[in-house]
Coordinates of C-alpha atoms in Angstrom, one line a residue:
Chain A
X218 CA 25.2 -30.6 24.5
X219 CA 26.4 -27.9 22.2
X220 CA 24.3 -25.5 20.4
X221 CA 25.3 -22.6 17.7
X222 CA 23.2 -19.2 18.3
X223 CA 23.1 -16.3 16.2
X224 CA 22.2 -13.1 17.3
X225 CA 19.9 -10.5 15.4
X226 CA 18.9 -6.8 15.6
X227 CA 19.0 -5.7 18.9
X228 CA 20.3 -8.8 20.9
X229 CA 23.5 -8.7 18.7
X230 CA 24.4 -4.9 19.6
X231 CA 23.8 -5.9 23.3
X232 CA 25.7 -9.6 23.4
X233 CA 28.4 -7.9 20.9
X234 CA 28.5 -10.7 18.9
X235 CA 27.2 -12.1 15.7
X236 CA 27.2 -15.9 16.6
X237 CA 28.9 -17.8 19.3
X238 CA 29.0 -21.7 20.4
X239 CA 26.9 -22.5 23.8
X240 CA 27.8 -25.6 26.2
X241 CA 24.2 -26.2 27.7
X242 CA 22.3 -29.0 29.5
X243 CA 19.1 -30.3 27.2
X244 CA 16.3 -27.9 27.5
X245 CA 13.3 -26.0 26.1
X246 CA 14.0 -23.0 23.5
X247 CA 11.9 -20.7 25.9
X248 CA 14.5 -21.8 28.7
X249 CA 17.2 -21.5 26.7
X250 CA 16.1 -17.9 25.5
X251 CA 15.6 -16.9 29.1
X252 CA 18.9 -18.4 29.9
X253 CA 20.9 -16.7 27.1
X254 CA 19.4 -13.4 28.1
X255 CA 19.5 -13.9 32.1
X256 CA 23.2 -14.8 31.3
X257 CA 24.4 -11.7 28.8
X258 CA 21.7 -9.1 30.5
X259 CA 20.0 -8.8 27.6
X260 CA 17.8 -6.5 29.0
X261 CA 14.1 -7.8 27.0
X262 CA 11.5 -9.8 28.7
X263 CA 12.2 -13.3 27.2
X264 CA 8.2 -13.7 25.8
X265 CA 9.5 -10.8 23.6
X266 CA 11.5 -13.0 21.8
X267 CA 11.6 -15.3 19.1
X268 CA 13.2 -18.7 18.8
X269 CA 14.1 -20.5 15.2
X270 CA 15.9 -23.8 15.2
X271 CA 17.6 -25.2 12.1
X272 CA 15.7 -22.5 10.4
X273 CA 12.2 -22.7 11.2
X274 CA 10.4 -20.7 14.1
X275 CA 9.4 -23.2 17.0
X276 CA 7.2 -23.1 19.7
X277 CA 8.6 -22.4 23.2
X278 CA 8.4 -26.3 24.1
X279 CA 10.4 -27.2 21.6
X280 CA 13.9 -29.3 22.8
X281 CA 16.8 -28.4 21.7
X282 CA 19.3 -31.0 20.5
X283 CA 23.1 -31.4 20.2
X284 CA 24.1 -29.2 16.9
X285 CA 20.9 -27.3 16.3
X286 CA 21.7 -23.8 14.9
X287 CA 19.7 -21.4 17.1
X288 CA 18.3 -18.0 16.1
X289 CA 17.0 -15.2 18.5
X290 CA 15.1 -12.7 17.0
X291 CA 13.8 -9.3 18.9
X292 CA 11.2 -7.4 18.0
X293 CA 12.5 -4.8 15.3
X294 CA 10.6 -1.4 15.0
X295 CA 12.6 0.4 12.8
X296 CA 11.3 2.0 9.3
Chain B
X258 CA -0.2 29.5 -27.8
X259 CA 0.3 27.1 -24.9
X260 CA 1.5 28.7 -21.6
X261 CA 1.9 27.7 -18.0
X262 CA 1.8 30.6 -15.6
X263 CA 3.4 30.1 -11.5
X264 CA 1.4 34.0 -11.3
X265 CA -2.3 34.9 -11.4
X266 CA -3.4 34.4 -15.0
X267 CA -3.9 38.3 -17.1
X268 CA -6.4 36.8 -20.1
X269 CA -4.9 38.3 -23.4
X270 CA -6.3 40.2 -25.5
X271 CA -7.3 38.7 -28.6
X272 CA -6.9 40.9 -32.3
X273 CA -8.1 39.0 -35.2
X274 CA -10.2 41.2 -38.2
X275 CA -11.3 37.6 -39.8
X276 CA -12.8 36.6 -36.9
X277 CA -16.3 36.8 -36.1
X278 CA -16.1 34.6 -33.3
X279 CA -14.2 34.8 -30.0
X280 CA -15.3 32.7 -26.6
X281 CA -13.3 32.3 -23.8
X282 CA -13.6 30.3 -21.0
X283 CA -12.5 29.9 -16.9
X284 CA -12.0 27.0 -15.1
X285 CA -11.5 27.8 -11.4
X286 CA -10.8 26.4 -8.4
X287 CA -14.6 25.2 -6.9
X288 CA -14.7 24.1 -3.1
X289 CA -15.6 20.7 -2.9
X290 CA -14.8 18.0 -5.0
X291 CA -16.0 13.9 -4.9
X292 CA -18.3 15.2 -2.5
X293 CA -16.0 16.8 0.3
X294 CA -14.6 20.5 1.1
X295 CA -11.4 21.5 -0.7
X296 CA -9.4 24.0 1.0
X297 CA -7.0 24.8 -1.7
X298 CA -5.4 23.4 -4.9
X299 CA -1.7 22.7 -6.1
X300 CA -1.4 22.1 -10.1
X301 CA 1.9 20.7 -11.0
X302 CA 3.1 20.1 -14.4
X303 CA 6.0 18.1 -16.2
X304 CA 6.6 21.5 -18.2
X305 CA 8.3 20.4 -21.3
X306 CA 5.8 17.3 -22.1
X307 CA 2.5 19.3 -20.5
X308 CA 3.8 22.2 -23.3
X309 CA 4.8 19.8 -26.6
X310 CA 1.2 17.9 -25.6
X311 CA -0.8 21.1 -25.3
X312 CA 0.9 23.0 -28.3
X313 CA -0.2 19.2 -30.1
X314 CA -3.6 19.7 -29.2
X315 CA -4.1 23.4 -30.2
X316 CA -2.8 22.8 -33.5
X317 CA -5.2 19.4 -33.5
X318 CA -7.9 21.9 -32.6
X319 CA -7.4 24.4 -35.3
X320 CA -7.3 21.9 -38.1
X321 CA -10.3 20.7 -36.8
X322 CA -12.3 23.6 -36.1
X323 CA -10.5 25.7 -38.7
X324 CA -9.2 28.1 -35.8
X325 CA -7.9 31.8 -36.9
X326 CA -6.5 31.7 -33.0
X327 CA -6.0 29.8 -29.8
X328 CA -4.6 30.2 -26.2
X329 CA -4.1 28.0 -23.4
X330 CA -2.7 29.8 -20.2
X331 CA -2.7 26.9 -17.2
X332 CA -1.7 27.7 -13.9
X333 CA 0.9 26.3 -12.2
X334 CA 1.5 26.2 -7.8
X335 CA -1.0 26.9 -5.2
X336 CA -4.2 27.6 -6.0
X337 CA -7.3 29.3 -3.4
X338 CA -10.8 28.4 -3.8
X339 CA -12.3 30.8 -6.6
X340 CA -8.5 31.9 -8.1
X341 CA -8.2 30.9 -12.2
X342 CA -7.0 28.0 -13.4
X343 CA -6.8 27.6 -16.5
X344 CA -8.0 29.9 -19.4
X345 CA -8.6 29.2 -22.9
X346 CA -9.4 31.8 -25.1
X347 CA -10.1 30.6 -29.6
X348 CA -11.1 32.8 -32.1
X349 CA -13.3 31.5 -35.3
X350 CA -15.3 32.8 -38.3
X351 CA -18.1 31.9 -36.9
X352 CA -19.6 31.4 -32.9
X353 CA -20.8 27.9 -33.7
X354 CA -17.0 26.9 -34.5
X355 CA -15.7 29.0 -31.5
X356 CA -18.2 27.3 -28.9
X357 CA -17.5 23.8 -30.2
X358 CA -13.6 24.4 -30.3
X359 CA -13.5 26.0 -26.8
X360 CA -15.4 23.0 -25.1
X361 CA -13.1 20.5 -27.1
X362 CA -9.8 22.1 -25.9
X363 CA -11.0 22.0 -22.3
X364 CA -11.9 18.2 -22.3
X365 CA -8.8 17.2 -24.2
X366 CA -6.6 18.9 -21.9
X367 CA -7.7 17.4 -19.0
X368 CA -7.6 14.2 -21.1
X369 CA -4.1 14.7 -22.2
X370 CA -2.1 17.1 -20.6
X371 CA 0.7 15.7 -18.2
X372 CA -0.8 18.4 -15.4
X373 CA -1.8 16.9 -12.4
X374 CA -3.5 18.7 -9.4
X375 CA -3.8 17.9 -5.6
X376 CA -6.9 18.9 -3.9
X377 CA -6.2 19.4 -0.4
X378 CA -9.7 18.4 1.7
X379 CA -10.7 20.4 4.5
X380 CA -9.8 17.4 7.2
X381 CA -6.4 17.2 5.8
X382 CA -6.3 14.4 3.1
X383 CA -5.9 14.8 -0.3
X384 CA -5.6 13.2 -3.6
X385 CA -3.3 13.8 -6.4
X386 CA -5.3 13.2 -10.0
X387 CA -3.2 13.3 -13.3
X388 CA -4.0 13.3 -16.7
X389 CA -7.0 11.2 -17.1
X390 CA -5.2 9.3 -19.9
X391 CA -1.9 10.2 -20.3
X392 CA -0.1 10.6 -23.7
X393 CA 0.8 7.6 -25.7
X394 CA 4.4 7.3 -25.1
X395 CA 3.8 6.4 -21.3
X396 CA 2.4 3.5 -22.7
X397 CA 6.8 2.6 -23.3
X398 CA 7.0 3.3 -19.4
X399 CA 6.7 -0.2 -18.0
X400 CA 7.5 -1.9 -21.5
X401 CA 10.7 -3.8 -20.0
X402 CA 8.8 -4.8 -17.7
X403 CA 5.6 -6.5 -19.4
X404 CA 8.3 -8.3 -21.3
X405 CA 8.3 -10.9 -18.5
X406 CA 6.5 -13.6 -19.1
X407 CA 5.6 -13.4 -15.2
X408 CA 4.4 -9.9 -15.8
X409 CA 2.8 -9.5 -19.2
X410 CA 0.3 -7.2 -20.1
X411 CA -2.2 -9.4 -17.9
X412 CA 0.1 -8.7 -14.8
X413 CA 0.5 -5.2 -16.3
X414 CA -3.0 -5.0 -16.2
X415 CA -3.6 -6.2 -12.8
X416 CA -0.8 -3.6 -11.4
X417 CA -2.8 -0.6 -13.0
X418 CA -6.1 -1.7 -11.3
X419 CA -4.9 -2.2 -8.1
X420 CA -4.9 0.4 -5.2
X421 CA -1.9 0.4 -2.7
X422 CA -1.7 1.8 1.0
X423 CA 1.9 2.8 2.0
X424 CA 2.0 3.1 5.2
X425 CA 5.0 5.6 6.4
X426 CA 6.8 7.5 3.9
X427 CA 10.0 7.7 5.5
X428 CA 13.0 5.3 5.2
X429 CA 11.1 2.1 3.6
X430 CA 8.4 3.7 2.3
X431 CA 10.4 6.3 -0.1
X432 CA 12.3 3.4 -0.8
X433 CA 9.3 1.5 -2.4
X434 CA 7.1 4.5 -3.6
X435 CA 9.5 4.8 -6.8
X436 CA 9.3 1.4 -7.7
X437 CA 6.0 0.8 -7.0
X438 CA 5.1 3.8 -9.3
X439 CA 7.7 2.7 -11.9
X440 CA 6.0 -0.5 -12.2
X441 CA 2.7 0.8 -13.0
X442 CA 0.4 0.5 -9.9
X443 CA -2.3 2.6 -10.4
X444 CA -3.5 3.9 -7.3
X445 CA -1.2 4.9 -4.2
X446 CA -2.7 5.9 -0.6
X447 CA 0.1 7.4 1.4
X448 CA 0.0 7.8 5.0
X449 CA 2.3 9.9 7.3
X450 CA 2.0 12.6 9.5
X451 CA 5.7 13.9 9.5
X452 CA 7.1 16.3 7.4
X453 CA 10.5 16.2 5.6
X454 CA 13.8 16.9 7.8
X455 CA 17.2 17.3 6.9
X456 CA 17.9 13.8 9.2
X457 CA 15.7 12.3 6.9
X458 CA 17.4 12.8 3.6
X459 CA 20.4 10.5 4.0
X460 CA 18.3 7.4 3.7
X461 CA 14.9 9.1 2.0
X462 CA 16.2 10.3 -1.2
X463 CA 13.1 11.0 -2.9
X464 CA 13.0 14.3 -1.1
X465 CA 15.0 17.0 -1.7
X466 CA 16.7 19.9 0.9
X467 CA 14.7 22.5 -0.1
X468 CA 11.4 20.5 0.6
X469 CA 12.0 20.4 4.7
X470 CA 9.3 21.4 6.5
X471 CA 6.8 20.3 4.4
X472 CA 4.5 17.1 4.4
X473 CA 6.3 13.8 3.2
X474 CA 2.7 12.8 1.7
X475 CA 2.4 15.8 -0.2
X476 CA 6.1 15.9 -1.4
X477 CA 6.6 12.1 -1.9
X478 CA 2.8 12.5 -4.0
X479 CA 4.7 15.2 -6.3
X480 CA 7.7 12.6 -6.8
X481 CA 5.2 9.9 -7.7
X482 CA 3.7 12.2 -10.6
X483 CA 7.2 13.4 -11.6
X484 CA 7.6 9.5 -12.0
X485 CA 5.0 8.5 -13.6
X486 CA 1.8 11.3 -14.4
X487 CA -0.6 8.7 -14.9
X488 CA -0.8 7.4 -11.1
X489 CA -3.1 8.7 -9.1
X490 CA -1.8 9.4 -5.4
X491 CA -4.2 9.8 -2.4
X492 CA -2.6 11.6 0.6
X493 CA -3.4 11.3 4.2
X494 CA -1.3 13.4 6.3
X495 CA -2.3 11.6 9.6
X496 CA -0.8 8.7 12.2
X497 CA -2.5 5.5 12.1
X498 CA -4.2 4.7 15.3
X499 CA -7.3 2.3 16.2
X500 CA -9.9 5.4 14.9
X501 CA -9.3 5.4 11.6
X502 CA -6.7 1.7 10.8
X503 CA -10.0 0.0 9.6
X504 CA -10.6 2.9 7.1
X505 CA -7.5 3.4 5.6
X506 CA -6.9 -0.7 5.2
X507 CA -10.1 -1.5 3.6
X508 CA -9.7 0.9 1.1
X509 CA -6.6 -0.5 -0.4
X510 CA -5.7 -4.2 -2.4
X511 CA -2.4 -4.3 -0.8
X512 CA -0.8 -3.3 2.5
X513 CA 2.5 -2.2 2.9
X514 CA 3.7 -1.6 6.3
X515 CA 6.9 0.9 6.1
X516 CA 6.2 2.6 9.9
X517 CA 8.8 2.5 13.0
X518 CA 6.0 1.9 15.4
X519 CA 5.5 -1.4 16.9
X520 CA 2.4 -1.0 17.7
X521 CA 0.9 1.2 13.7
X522 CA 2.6 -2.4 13.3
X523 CA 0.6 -4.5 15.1
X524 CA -2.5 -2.5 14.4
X525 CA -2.0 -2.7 10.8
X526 CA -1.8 -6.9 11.2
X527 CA -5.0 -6.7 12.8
X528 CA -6.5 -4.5 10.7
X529 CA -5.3 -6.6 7.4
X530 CA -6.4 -9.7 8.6
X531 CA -10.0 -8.4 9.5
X532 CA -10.4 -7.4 6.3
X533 CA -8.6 -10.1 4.3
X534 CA -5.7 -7.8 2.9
X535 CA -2.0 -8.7 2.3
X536 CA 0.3 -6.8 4.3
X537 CA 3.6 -6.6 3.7
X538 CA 5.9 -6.0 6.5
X539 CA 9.6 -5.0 7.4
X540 CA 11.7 -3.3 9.9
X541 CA 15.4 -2.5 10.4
X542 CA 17.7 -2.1 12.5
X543 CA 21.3 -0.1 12.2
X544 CA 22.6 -2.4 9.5
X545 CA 20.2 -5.1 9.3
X546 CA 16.6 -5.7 9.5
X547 CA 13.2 -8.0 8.7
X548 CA 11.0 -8.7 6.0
X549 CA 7.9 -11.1 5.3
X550 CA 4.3 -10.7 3.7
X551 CA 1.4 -11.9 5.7
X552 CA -1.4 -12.9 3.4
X553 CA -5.1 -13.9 4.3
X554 CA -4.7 -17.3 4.8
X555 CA -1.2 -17.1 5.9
X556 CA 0.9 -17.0 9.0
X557 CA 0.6 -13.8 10.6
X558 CA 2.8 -10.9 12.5
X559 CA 0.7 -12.2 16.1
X560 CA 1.6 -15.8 14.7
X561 CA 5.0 -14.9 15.3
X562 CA 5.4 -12.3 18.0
X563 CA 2.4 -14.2 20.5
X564 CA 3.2 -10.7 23.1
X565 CA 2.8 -7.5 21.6
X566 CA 5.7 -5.7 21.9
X567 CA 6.0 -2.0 22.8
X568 CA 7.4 0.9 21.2
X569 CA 10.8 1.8 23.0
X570 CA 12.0 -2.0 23.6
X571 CA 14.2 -1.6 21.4
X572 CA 15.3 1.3 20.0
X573 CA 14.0 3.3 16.5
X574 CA 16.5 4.8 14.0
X575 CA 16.5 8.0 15.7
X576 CA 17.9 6.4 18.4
X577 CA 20.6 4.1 17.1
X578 CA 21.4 5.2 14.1
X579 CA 20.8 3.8 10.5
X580 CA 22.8 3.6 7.2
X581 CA 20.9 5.2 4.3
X582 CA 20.8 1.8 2.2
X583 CA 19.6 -0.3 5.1
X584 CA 15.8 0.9 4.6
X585 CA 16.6 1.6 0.8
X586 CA 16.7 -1.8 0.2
X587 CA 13.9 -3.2 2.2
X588 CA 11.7 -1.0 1.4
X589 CA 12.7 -2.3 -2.7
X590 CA 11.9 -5.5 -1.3
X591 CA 9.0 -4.5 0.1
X592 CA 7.9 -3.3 -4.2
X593 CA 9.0 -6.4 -4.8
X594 CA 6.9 -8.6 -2.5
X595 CA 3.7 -6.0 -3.6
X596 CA 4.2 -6.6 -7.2
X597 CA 4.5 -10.7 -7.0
X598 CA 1.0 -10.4 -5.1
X599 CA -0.4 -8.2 -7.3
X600 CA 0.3 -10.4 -10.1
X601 CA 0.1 -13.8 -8.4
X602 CA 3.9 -14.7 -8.4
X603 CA 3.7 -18.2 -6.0
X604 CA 7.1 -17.5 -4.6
X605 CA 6.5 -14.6 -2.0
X606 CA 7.5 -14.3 1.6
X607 CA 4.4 -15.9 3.1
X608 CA 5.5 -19.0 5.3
X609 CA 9.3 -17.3 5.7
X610 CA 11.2 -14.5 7.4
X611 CA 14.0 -12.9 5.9
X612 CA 16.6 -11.4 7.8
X613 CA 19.0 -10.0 6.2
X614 CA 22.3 -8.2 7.9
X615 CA 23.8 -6.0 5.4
X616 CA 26.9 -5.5 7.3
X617 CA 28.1 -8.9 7.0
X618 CA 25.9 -9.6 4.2
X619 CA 24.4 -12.6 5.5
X620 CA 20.9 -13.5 5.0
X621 CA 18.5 -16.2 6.3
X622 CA 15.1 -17.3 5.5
X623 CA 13.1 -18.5 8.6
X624 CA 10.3 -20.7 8.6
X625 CA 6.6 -19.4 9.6
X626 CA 3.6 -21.3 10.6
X627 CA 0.5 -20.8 11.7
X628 CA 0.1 -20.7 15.5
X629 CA -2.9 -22.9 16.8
X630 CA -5.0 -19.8 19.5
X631 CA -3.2 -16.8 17.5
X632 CA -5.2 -13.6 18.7
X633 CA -4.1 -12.1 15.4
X634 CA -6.3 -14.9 13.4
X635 CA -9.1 -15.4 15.6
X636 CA -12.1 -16.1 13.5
X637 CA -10.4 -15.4 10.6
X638 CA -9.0 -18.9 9.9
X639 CA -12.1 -20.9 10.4
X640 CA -11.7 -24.3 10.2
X641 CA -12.1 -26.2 7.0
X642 CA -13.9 -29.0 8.4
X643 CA -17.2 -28.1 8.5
X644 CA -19.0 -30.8 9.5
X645 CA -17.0 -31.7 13.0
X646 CA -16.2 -30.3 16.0
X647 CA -16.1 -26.7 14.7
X648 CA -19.5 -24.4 16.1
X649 CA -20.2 -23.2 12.6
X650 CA -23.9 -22.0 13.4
X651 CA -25.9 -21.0 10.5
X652 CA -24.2 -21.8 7.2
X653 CA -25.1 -19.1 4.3
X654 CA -24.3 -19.8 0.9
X655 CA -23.6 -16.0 -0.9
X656 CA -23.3 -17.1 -4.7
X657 CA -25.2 -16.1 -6.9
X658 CA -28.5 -18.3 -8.2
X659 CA -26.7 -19.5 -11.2
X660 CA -23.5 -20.7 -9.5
X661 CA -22.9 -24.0 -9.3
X662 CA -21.7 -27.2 -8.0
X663 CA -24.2 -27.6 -4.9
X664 CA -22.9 -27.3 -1.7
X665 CA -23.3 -30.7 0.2
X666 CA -24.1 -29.3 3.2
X667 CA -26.9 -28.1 5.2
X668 CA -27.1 -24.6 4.3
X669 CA -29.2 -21.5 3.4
X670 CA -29.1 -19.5 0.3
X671 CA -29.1 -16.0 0.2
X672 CA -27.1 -14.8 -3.1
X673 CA -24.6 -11.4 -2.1
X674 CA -26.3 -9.1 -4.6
X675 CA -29.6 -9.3 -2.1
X676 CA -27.8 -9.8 1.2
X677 CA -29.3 -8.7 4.7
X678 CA -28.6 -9.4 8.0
X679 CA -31.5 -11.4 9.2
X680 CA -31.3 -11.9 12.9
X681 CA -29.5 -15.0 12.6
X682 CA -28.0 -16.5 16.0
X683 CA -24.9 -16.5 15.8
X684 CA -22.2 -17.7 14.7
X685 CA -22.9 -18.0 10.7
X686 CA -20.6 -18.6 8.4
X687 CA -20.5 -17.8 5.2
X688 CA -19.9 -19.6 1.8
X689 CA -19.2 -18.4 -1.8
X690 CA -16.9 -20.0 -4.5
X691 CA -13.3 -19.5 -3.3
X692 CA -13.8 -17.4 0.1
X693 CA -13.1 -14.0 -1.3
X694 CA -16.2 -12.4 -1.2
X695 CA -17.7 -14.5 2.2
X696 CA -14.5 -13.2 3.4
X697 CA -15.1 -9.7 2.4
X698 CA -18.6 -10.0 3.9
X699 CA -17.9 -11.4 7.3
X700 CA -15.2 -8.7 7.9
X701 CA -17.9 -5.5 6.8
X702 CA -20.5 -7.2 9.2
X703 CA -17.9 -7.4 12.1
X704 CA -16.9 -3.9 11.5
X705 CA -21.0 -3.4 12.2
X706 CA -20.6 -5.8 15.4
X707 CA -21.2 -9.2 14.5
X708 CA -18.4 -11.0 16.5
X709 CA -18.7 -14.1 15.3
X710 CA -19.7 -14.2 11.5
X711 CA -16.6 -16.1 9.7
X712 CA -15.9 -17.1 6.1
X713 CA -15.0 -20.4 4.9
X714 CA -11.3 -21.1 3.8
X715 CA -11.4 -22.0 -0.1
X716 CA -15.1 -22.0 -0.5
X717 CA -16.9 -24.5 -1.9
X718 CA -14.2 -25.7 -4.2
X719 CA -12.2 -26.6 -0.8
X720 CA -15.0 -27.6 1.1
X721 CA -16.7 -29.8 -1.3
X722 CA -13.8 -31.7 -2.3
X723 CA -13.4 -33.2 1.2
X724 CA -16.9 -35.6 0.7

């Protein structure tokens, strides 16, 4: 399936992109987090980091499906 | 004659032949104030309105007391314990006129005059207090504003009675202090340890160059009364750690969170929730950042980030640089999310995230929800239903005698105005009419240990609607 993810904060300077299209077999967004940042050496633990799909926050059992728009969120400390 | 003076005041001498009468008086810097030490005083003064109103006020005196003379010399700056600060000197045909005149003139001014002082406390902390009413015309101040129908002079009302704690006055926090103080809030705490740098300015505007090196508290207090001389500013020039988070948040109606530290972050969540406050959070990051308010009953920062994070994950301004407007605009977001709360706007940030990247200008709301097990909301969000699984304990109504409808539970009655802890097993829970003041009351008795006191959500109106 195909998913659209879009970067924020700190997770966007390090994968250099804003948003990008990912080719992926069906899976948690916890595992696809861990995935994304195994994959680009994100360089956070993945339990730092937030999924939203289609919008909403989800829990890290929630499935992805074919289309969802995927969000990853870092902590931000900045003020 | 009304003078300010930046020197130690010289009392004139006074000449008048028709006088029979002459008093003069000293008020001077005393060492303790609202019951703590004061180390030193600064008076500050908007000079052109603090003269106009004083030169008002002696002429008001004179008619009225049929004065042959009058002075007013006020000091301006830094003040030690003991030094002069103001001195009023009146001249009469008679002592009875003189006396009377003398005491008027001091009680007016500190009425009336647009000069505000900051007493600095031995531990640090300090509080700016300005006129105690100030002129008419600052009454036009937030006019615009109360022409809202959202905002009114109810709203207005509501903004000048409540007390907010700013937590960081650097990029967000500067950002918000002017608007916050624009729109009328009556009380400000600010809290930050730093003082002002020249790497600061680009994105903290309400400081100036020639201020580095000195407190942002007391500087960003001195813009405040600039602003707006009738808001009174409290100033704690320290970092917010697990000592003192519980003082500094139950103090306040309002929370705003404008720190770079993850974990003042955190803490602060904690904090609000255990004492019921809103907190209103953001955080940025080079061109983009974060914003939502966590209220009471809502979704909470630990709802949402389950791990705490720790500070140098990933990265604070200092490190990877910011534009000026980035925090500028959150932290007028930030204002904006205060004031709905304050005045009970519906539509605030409490079940959403925005993310906002000013670079592209994109923004997103997220969705929020409350996570089932959240550390952040233990005992906080006590189950509605009562009468189920839920280990409730003791159930203690707080309302008054003369509140109804009857709760139709099981329940004792102890009315707020002659609570005491009674050596109840716990866990109790406690009742009142919307879950405000239980609320209130189970987070004081956890701060004196009780674990597991908790407050019903929505009261009785909630619970009793469920039978």
């Amino acid at each position: 399936m195909k998913v659209t993810v879009r970067y924020f904060a700190v997770l966007r300077d390090r994968r250099g992109l804003d948003a990008e299209t990912v080719e992926c077999p069906e899976m948690t967004s916890s595992q696809f987090a861990s995935y994304l940042i195994e994959l680009h050496q994100l360089g956070l633990p993945p339990s730092l980091v937030r999924v939203a799909v289609n919008s909403s926050f989800v829990s890290d059992d929630h499935v992805l499906g074919d289309g969802d728009e995927v969000v990853l969120i870092p902590p931000v400390a900045g003020g | 004659m009304f003078q300010l003076s930046s020197t130690p005041i010289i009392p004139p001498l006074m000449e008048c032949a028709r006088a029979g009468g002459f008093v003069t008086f000293e008020g001077r810097v005393r060492d303790h104030a609202e019951g703590r030490a004061v180390e030193r005083l600064t008076y500050e003064a908007y000079p052109e309105m603090a003269i106009a109103e004083g030169t008002r006020l002696l002429e008001e005196a004179k008619e009225k007391f049929g004065l042959l003379d009058s002075r007013v010399i006020h000091r301006v700056g830094t003040l030690e314990i003991g030094e002069v600060a103001v001195w009023i000197g009146v001249a009469a045909a008679h002592r009875r006129e003189a006396f009377a005149a003398c005491e008027w003139i001091i009680d007016q001014l500190k009425h009336r005059v647009p000069i505000w002082k900051h007493e600095i406390f031995s531990e640090g902390a300090g509080v700016w207090v300005g006129a105690e009413s100030v002129p008419l015309e600052f009454g036009l101040l937030t006019q615009r504003q109360e022409l809202l129908d959202e905002i009114g002079p109810e709203g207005q009302a509501k903004l000048r009675n409540a007390r907010v704690l700013l937590v960081g006055v650097g990029g967000l926090g500067s950002a918000s202090l002017p608007y916050l103080v624009g729109a009328g809030v009556g009380t400000l705490g600010l809290v930050d340890p730093d003082q002002v740098e020249l790497t600061n300015l680009h994105r903290q505007v309400i400081y100036s160059a020639n201020e580095t090196g000195r407190l942002k508290v007391d500087r960003a207090a001195a813009a405040a009364s600039r602003l707006n001389p009738s808001v009174r500013v409290e100033t704690h020039a320290l970092e917010v750690d697990g000592s003192n988070v519980d003082r500094l948040v139950s103090g306040y109606d309002v929370v705003i969170d404008g720190t770079d530290s993850l974990e003042v972050k955190f803490l602060l969540n904690a904090a609000c929730r255990r004492h019921q406050k809103p907190l209103i959070t953001a955080s940025i990051h080079r061109f983009e950042g974060h914003l939502m308010t966590v209220l009471p009953d809502g979704p909470c920062l630990r709802c949402l980030f389950p791990t705490q994070p720790h500070d140098g994950c990933v990265g604070t301004c200092a490190q990877v640089g910011v534009l000026g407007v980035v925090p500028g605009l959150f932290g007028v977001l930030q204002a904006l999310e205060a004031i709905k709360v304050i005045t009970d706007f519906s539509d605030v940030l409490t079940e959403d995230m925005l993310l906002f990247d000013l670079k592209s200008l994109q923004s997103l709301k997220v969705k929020r929800s409350l996570r089932d097990g959240c550390e952040g909301c233990a005992g906080i969000h006590h189950p509605l239903n009562l009468q189920v699984s839920d280990p409730v304990g003791v159930v203690i109504d707080i309302r008054e005698l003369d509140e109804t409808p009857q709760l139709l539970i099981s329940h004792i009655r102890l009315p707020l105005s002659r609570f005491a802890w009674q050596g109840w097993t716990e866990p109790v829970t406690f009742i009142c009419a919307s879950g405000q003041r239980s609320g209130n009351l189970a987070a004081n008795l956890r701060e004196q240990g009780h674990s597991q006191v908790y407050s019903l959500k929505g009261g009785v109106e909630r619970l009793n609607s469920c039978f």
